[in-house]
Structure formats: structure tokens, C-alpha cells
C-alpha atoms as a printed R data frame, in Angstrom:
    type eleno elety resid chain resno       x       y      z
1   ATOM     1    CA   MET     A     1 122.634 110.522 25.587
2   ATOM     2    CA   ALA     A     2 119.165 109.313 24.536
3   ATOM     3    CA   ASP     A     3 120.702 107.987 21.294
4   ATOM     4    CA   LYS     A     4 122.483 105.293 23.342
5   ATOM     5    CA   ILE     A     5 119.222 103.726 24.517
6   ATOM     6    CA   LEU     A     6 118.953 100.175 23.187
7   ATOM     7    CA   LEU     A     7 115.717  99.261 21.449
8   ATOM     8    CA   GLY     A     8 114.032  95.896 21.981
9   ATOM     9    CA   SER     A     9 113.009  95.212 18.396
10  ATOM    10    CA   GLY     A    10 115.358  93.250 16.183
11  ATOM    11    CA   ALA     A    11 115.921  89.809 14.717
12  ATOM    12    CA   ILE     A    12 117.402  86.554 15.990
13  ATOM    13    CA   TYR     A    13 119.865  84.600 13.863
14  ATOM    14    CA   PHE     A    14 121.545  81.211 13.987
15  ATOM    15    CA   ASP     A    15 125.263  81.296 13.056
16  ATOM    16    CA   PHE     A    16 125.319  85.078 12.658
17  ATOM    17    CA   GLY     A    17 128.169  86.258 10.419
18  ATOM    18    CA   LEU     A    18 128.990  82.731  9.218
19  ATOM    19    CA   ALA     A    19 128.334  81.071  5.847
20  ATOM    20    CA   THR     A    20 125.529  79.050  7.474
21  ATOM    21    CA   GLU     A    21 123.750  82.161  8.861
22  ATOM    22    CA   SER     A    22 119.965  81.868  8.968
23  ATOM    23    CA   LEU     A    23 117.140  83.954 10.378
24  ATOM    24    CA   VAL     A    24 115.183  82.235 13.162
25  ATOM    25    CA   GLY     A    25 111.956  83.647 11.755
26  ATOM    26    CA   SER     A    26 108.978  85.230 13.454
27  ATOM    27    CA   THR     A    27 108.919  85.472 17.214
28  ATOM    28    CA   GLN     A    28 106.235  86.523 19.670
29  ATOM    29    CA   GLY     A    29 106.482  88.054 23.122
30  ATOM    30    CA   GLU     A    30 109.700  89.117 24.741
31  ATOM    31    CA   GLY     A    31 113.155  87.796 24.019
32  ATOM    32    CA   LYS     A    32 115.717  87.638 26.789
33  ATOM    33    CA   PHE     A    33 119.477  87.328 27.325
34  ATOM    34    CA   ASN     A    34 120.468  86.133 30.795
35  ATOM    35    CA   ARG     A    35 123.908  85.733 32.389
36  ATOM    36    CA   LYS     A    36 123.478  84.120 35.785
37  ATOM    37    CA   VAL     A    37 126.646  84.009 37.890
38  ATOM    38    CA   LYS     A    38 127.105  82.179 41.170
39  ATOM    39    CA   TYR     A    39 129.902  83.312 43.478
40  ATOM    40    CA   HIS     A    40 131.415  81.575 46.493
41  ATOM    41    CA   ASP     A    41 132.250  83.988 49.296
42  ATOM    42    CA   ILE     A    42 135.287  83.054 51.362
43  ATOM    43    CA   GLU     A    43 134.421  83.708 54.983
44  ATOM    44    CA   ARG     A    44 137.104  84.846 57.364
45  ATOM    45    CA   ASN     A    45 136.948  84.799 61.169
46  ATOM    46    CA   GLY     A    46 136.333  88.284 62.476
47  ATOM    47    CA   ALA     A    47 134.786  89.635 59.264
48  ATOM    48    CA   LEU     A    48 131.405  91.280 59.733
49  ATOM    49    CA   GLY     A    49 130.226  90.522 56.199
50  ATOM    50    CA   LYS     A    50 131.342  90.050 52.618
51  ATOM    51    CA   GLU     A    51 134.832  91.340 51.938
52  ATOM    52    CA   LYS     A    52 136.418  92.867 48.871
53  ATOM    53    CA   GLY     A    53 138.495  90.343 46.930
54  ATOM    54    CA   MET     A    54 137.087  87.351 48.804
55  ATOM    55    CA   SER     A    55 134.577  86.120 46.203
56  ATOM    56    CA   ILE     A    56 135.330  83.389 43.679
57  ATOM    57    CA   LYS     A    57 133.288  82.797 40.544
58  ATOM    58    CA   GLU     A    58 131.805  79.330 40.964
59  ATOM    59    CA   SER     A    59 129.574  78.907 37.914
60  ATOM    60    CA   VAL     A    60 128.040  80.816 35.023
61  ATOM    61    CA   GLU     A    61 124.905  80.016 33.033
62  ATOM    62    CA   ILE     A    62 124.165  82.015 29.895
63  ATOM    63    CA   THR     A    63 120.854  81.704 28.066
64  ATOM    64    CA   MET     A    64 118.855  83.379 25.332
65  ATOM    65    CA   SER     A    65 115.114  82.806 25.174
66  ATOM    66    CA   PHE     A    66 112.239  83.826 22.910
67  ATOM    67    CA   GLY     A    67 108.803  82.714 21.755
68  ATOM    68    CA   ALA     A    68 109.105  80.997 18.363
69  ATOM    69    CA   LEU     A    69 106.339  81.060 15.769
70  ATOM    70    CA   ASN     A    70 108.222  79.418 12.867
71  ATOM    71    CA   LEU     A    71 108.105  75.806 14.017
72  ATOM    72    CA   ILE     A    72 109.448  74.325 10.784
73  ATOM    73    CA   GLU     A    73 111.401  71.090 11.014
74  ATOM    74    CA   THR     A    74 114.835  72.709 10.553
75  ATOM    75    CA   ASN     A    75 114.140  75.112 13.423
76  ATOM    76    CA   MET     A    76 112.712  72.468 15.753
77  ATOM    77    CA   THR     A    77 115.951  70.470 15.740
78  ATOM    78    CA   LYS     A    78 117.865  73.659 16.631
79  ATOM    79    CA   PHE     A    79 115.397  74.939 19.224
80  ATOM    80    CA   PHE     A    80 115.408  71.671 21.172
81  ATOM    81    CA   ALA     A    81 118.480  69.438 21.550
82  ATOM    82    CA   GLY     A    82 118.168  65.705 21.103
83  ATOM    83    CA   LEU     A    83 115.750  65.810 18.177
84  ATOM    84    CA   GLU     A    84 116.155  64.617 14.625
85  ATOM    85    CA   SER     A    85 114.078  65.027 11.499
86  ATOM    86    CA   LYS     A    86 113.660  62.461  8.759
87  ATOM    87    CA   VAL     A    87 111.376  62.011  5.777
88  ATOM    88    CA   VAL     A    88 108.944  59.112  6.188
89  ATOM    89    CA   ASP     A    89 106.568  58.601  3.269
90  ATOM    90    CA   THR     A    90 104.913  61.981  2.643
91  ATOM    91    CA   TYR     A    91 105.823  63.556  6.011
92  ATOM    92    CA   THR     A    92 108.900  64.894  7.738
93  ATOM    93    CA   GLU     A    93 108.960  63.401 11.229
94  ATOM    94    CA   ILE     A    94 110.581  64.939 14.283
95  ATOM    95    CA   THR     A    95 111.592  62.368 16.888
96  ATOM    96    CA   ALA     A    96 113.889  62.179 19.901
97  ATOM    97    CA   THR     A    97 117.435  60.870 19.728
98  ATOM    98    CA   GLU     A    98 119.100  58.848 22.459
99  ATOM    99    CA   ASP     A    99 121.813  61.382 23.330
100 ATOM   100    CA   LEU     A   100 123.037  64.841 22.428
101 ATOM   101    CA   VAL     A   101 125.424  64.929 19.491
102 ATOM   102    CA   LEU     A   102 127.711  67.678 18.187
103 ATOM   103    CA   SER     A   103 125.125  68.689 15.586
104 ATOM   104    CA   ASP     A   104 122.822  69.685 18.498
105 ATOM   105    CA   TYR     A   105 125.121  72.681 19.086
106 ATOM   106    CA   ILE     A   106 124.816  75.931 17.131
107 ATOM   107    CA   ASP     A   107 128.013  77.967 16.627
108 ATOM   108    CA   ASN     A   108 126.203  81.100 17.768
109 ATOM   109    CA   VAL     A   109 122.757  82.597 18.279
110 ATOM   110    CA   ALA     A   110 122.507  86.374 18.004
111 ATOM   111    CA   PHE     A   111 119.942  89.056 18.653
112 ATOM   112    CA   VAL     A   112 120.648  91.883 16.208
113 ATOM   113    CA   GLY     A   113 119.017  95.187 17.030
114 ATOM   114    CA   THR     A   114 119.801  98.896 17.187
115 ATOM   115    CA   ASP     A   115 120.102 101.768 19.570
116 ATOM   116    CA   LYS     A   116 117.927 104.872 19.267
117 ATOM   117    CA   ALA     A   117 120.460 106.443 16.868
118 ATOM   118    CA   GLY     A   118 120.156 103.442 14.531
119 ATOM   119    CA   LYS     A   119 123.570 101.930 15.335
120 ATOM   120    CA   GLU     A   120 123.683  98.137 15.338
121 ATOM   121    CA   ILE     A   121 124.020  96.116 18.530
122 ATOM   122    CA   ILE     A   122 124.592  92.352 18.602
123 ATOM   123    CA   ILE     A   123 123.974  90.192 21.666
124 ATOM   124    CA   MET     A   124 125.446  86.752 20.979
125 ATOM   125    CA   ILE     A   125 125.736  83.434 22.778
126 ATOM   126    CA   GLU     A   126 128.135  80.762 21.511
127 ATOM   127    CA   ASN     A   127 128.087  76.966 21.317
128 ATOM   128    CA   ALA     A   128 124.358  77.145 21.979
129 ATOM   129    CA   THR     A   129 122.050  74.207 22.442
130 ATOM   130    CA   GLY     A   130 118.369  73.932 23.275
131 ATOM   131    CA   LEU     A   131 118.249  72.378 26.728
132 ATOM   132    CA   GLY     A   132 114.782  73.745 27.527
133 ATOM   133    CA   ASP     A   133 111.574  71.741 27.568
134 ATOM   134    CA   LEU     A   134 109.650  71.119 24.348
135 ATOM   135    CA   GLU     A   135 106.214  72.526 25.080
136 ATOM   136    CA   MET     A   136 103.587  73.834 22.661
137 ATOM   137    CA   LYS     A   137 100.213  75.166 23.763
138 ATOM   138    CA   PHE     A   138  97.177  74.770 21.506
139 ATOM   139    CA   LYS     A   139  94.510  77.418 22.012
140 ATOM   140    CA   ASP     A   140  91.535  78.063 19.752
141 ATOM   141    CA   LYS     A   141  91.991  81.093 17.473
142 ATOM   142    CA   GLU     A   142  95.619  81.621 18.529
143 ATOM   143    CA   GLU     A   143  98.987  80.720 17.076
144 ATOM   144    CA   ILE     A   144 101.137  77.942 18.482
145 ATOM   145    CA   VAL     A   145 104.164  79.506 20.143
146 ATOM   146    CA   ALA     A   146 107.056  77.429 21.489
147 ATOM   147    CA   ASP     A   147 109.050  78.902 24.362
148 ATOM   148    CA   VAL     A   148 112.666  78.396 23.324
149 ATOM   149    CA   GLU     A   149 115.590  78.635 25.734
150 ATOM   150    CA   LEU     A   150 119.047  78.189 24.243
151 ATOM   151    CA   THR     A   151 121.991  77.677 26.593
152 ATOM   152    CA   ALA     A   152 125.545  78.762 25.776
153 ATOM   153    CA   THR     A   153 128.095  76.049 26.519
154 ATOM   154    CA   PHE     A   154 131.773  76.427 27.346
155 ATOM   155    CA   ASP     A   155 134.435  75.227 24.913
156 ATOM   156    CA   PRO     A   156 136.593  72.613 26.702
157 ATOM   157    CA   LEU     A   157 139.691  74.098 25.012
158 ATOM   158    CA   THR     A   158 139.017  77.509 26.632
159 ATOM   159    CA   PRO     A   159 137.155  76.617 29.850
160 ATOM   160    CA   ASN     A   160 137.580  80.046 31.485
161 ATOM   161    CA   CYS     A   161 136.267  82.041 28.510
162 ATOM   162    CA   GLU     A   162 132.550  82.754 28.889
163 ATOM   163    CA   PRO     A   163 130.679  81.925 25.638
164 ATOM   164    CA   TRP     A   164 128.905  85.220 25.002
165 ATOM   165    CA   LYS     A   165 129.546  88.759 23.771
166 ATOM   166    CA   ILE     A   166 127.802  92.058 23.192
167 ATOM   167    CA   LYS     A   167 128.998  94.096 20.205
168 ATOM   168    CA   TYR     A   168 128.313  97.803 19.699
169 ATOM   169    CA   LEU     A   169 128.894  99.311 16.258
170 ATOM   170    CA   ASN     A   170 131.449 102.146 16.479
């Protein structure tokens, strides 16, 4: 039974399993997957409390977050939506765009780790975009770490299919 315990160390990838797969790079602190569901409870006269079968899923928010150390220009535009990079003279500049565009969405972001027995586990969010705040703290004798929060977004062609999955190697 102890072999089924999931371990917290692993790696985070953009576009895991696709031709464009890339490693996010070094991270610091804890990573986190969060599925937050809001239900609407239908209240019925005479009921003393919540009743079985009387809750309706109202909304779902799925996020993956981590502390990023590799703040290279290609990562920055994936970590935070609405940014673009361009070469200006001898620098690559990161600036804000007016609106989100389709290239602000990543097909998937995956945490790939193992259980205690060494079997692979993949926690993946789909159609991810960086809707979190761009904040970097500068502290003497410490690395700059950006807190990244990527949000899974629903595909309009399959609006009732939640954009996440957890895969256990058989």
C-alpha cells in the first residue's frame, strides 16, 4: 500500500507528449494543482438541510501554480498571458499586448512525477493560460522567483468537459 503514495518531486512541462514539448525549467517552493468547484444547492420547502441529488455544478476553476526560477523570455510569455517578446537592438524586450490572443494558450501543462514504487503519474491541465499577476521580488543574496498560476480554460466545442486529467501508469 505504501508504494501507492505519490511523491512531490517531479518536473513541469509545457505541451507534454506533443512535438512542442518543453521543460519549464527550475522551480522553487511548492507546486500545486487546484480544482475548485462551486455548487448550487436547490432548496426545497420542508427540507432540513442539503439533500442528495439536489446540487448542481455551477462553475469549475482549475489551476496549476509553482515558483519559477527560469525567467527566460520564452517562459515569461507562457507564464503570463498578454505579453510578447521582440528583439530591439541588442536586447529582447518583454512588453504587454492589448488583448489575449490564441498564442497565449498552452495546449497543456503537466506535472510529471512518480509514486513511491517509481511508477509515473501525470497531473495535467489543458488549454492553459497565465491569468495570474506578474510579480517578481528582488531580495539581496536571493534568487528572483516568479509565482506562476496557470488556469485551465474550457474548449467551447466541449463546454461540459473539464480541462484536466490525472494519469497513473499501469
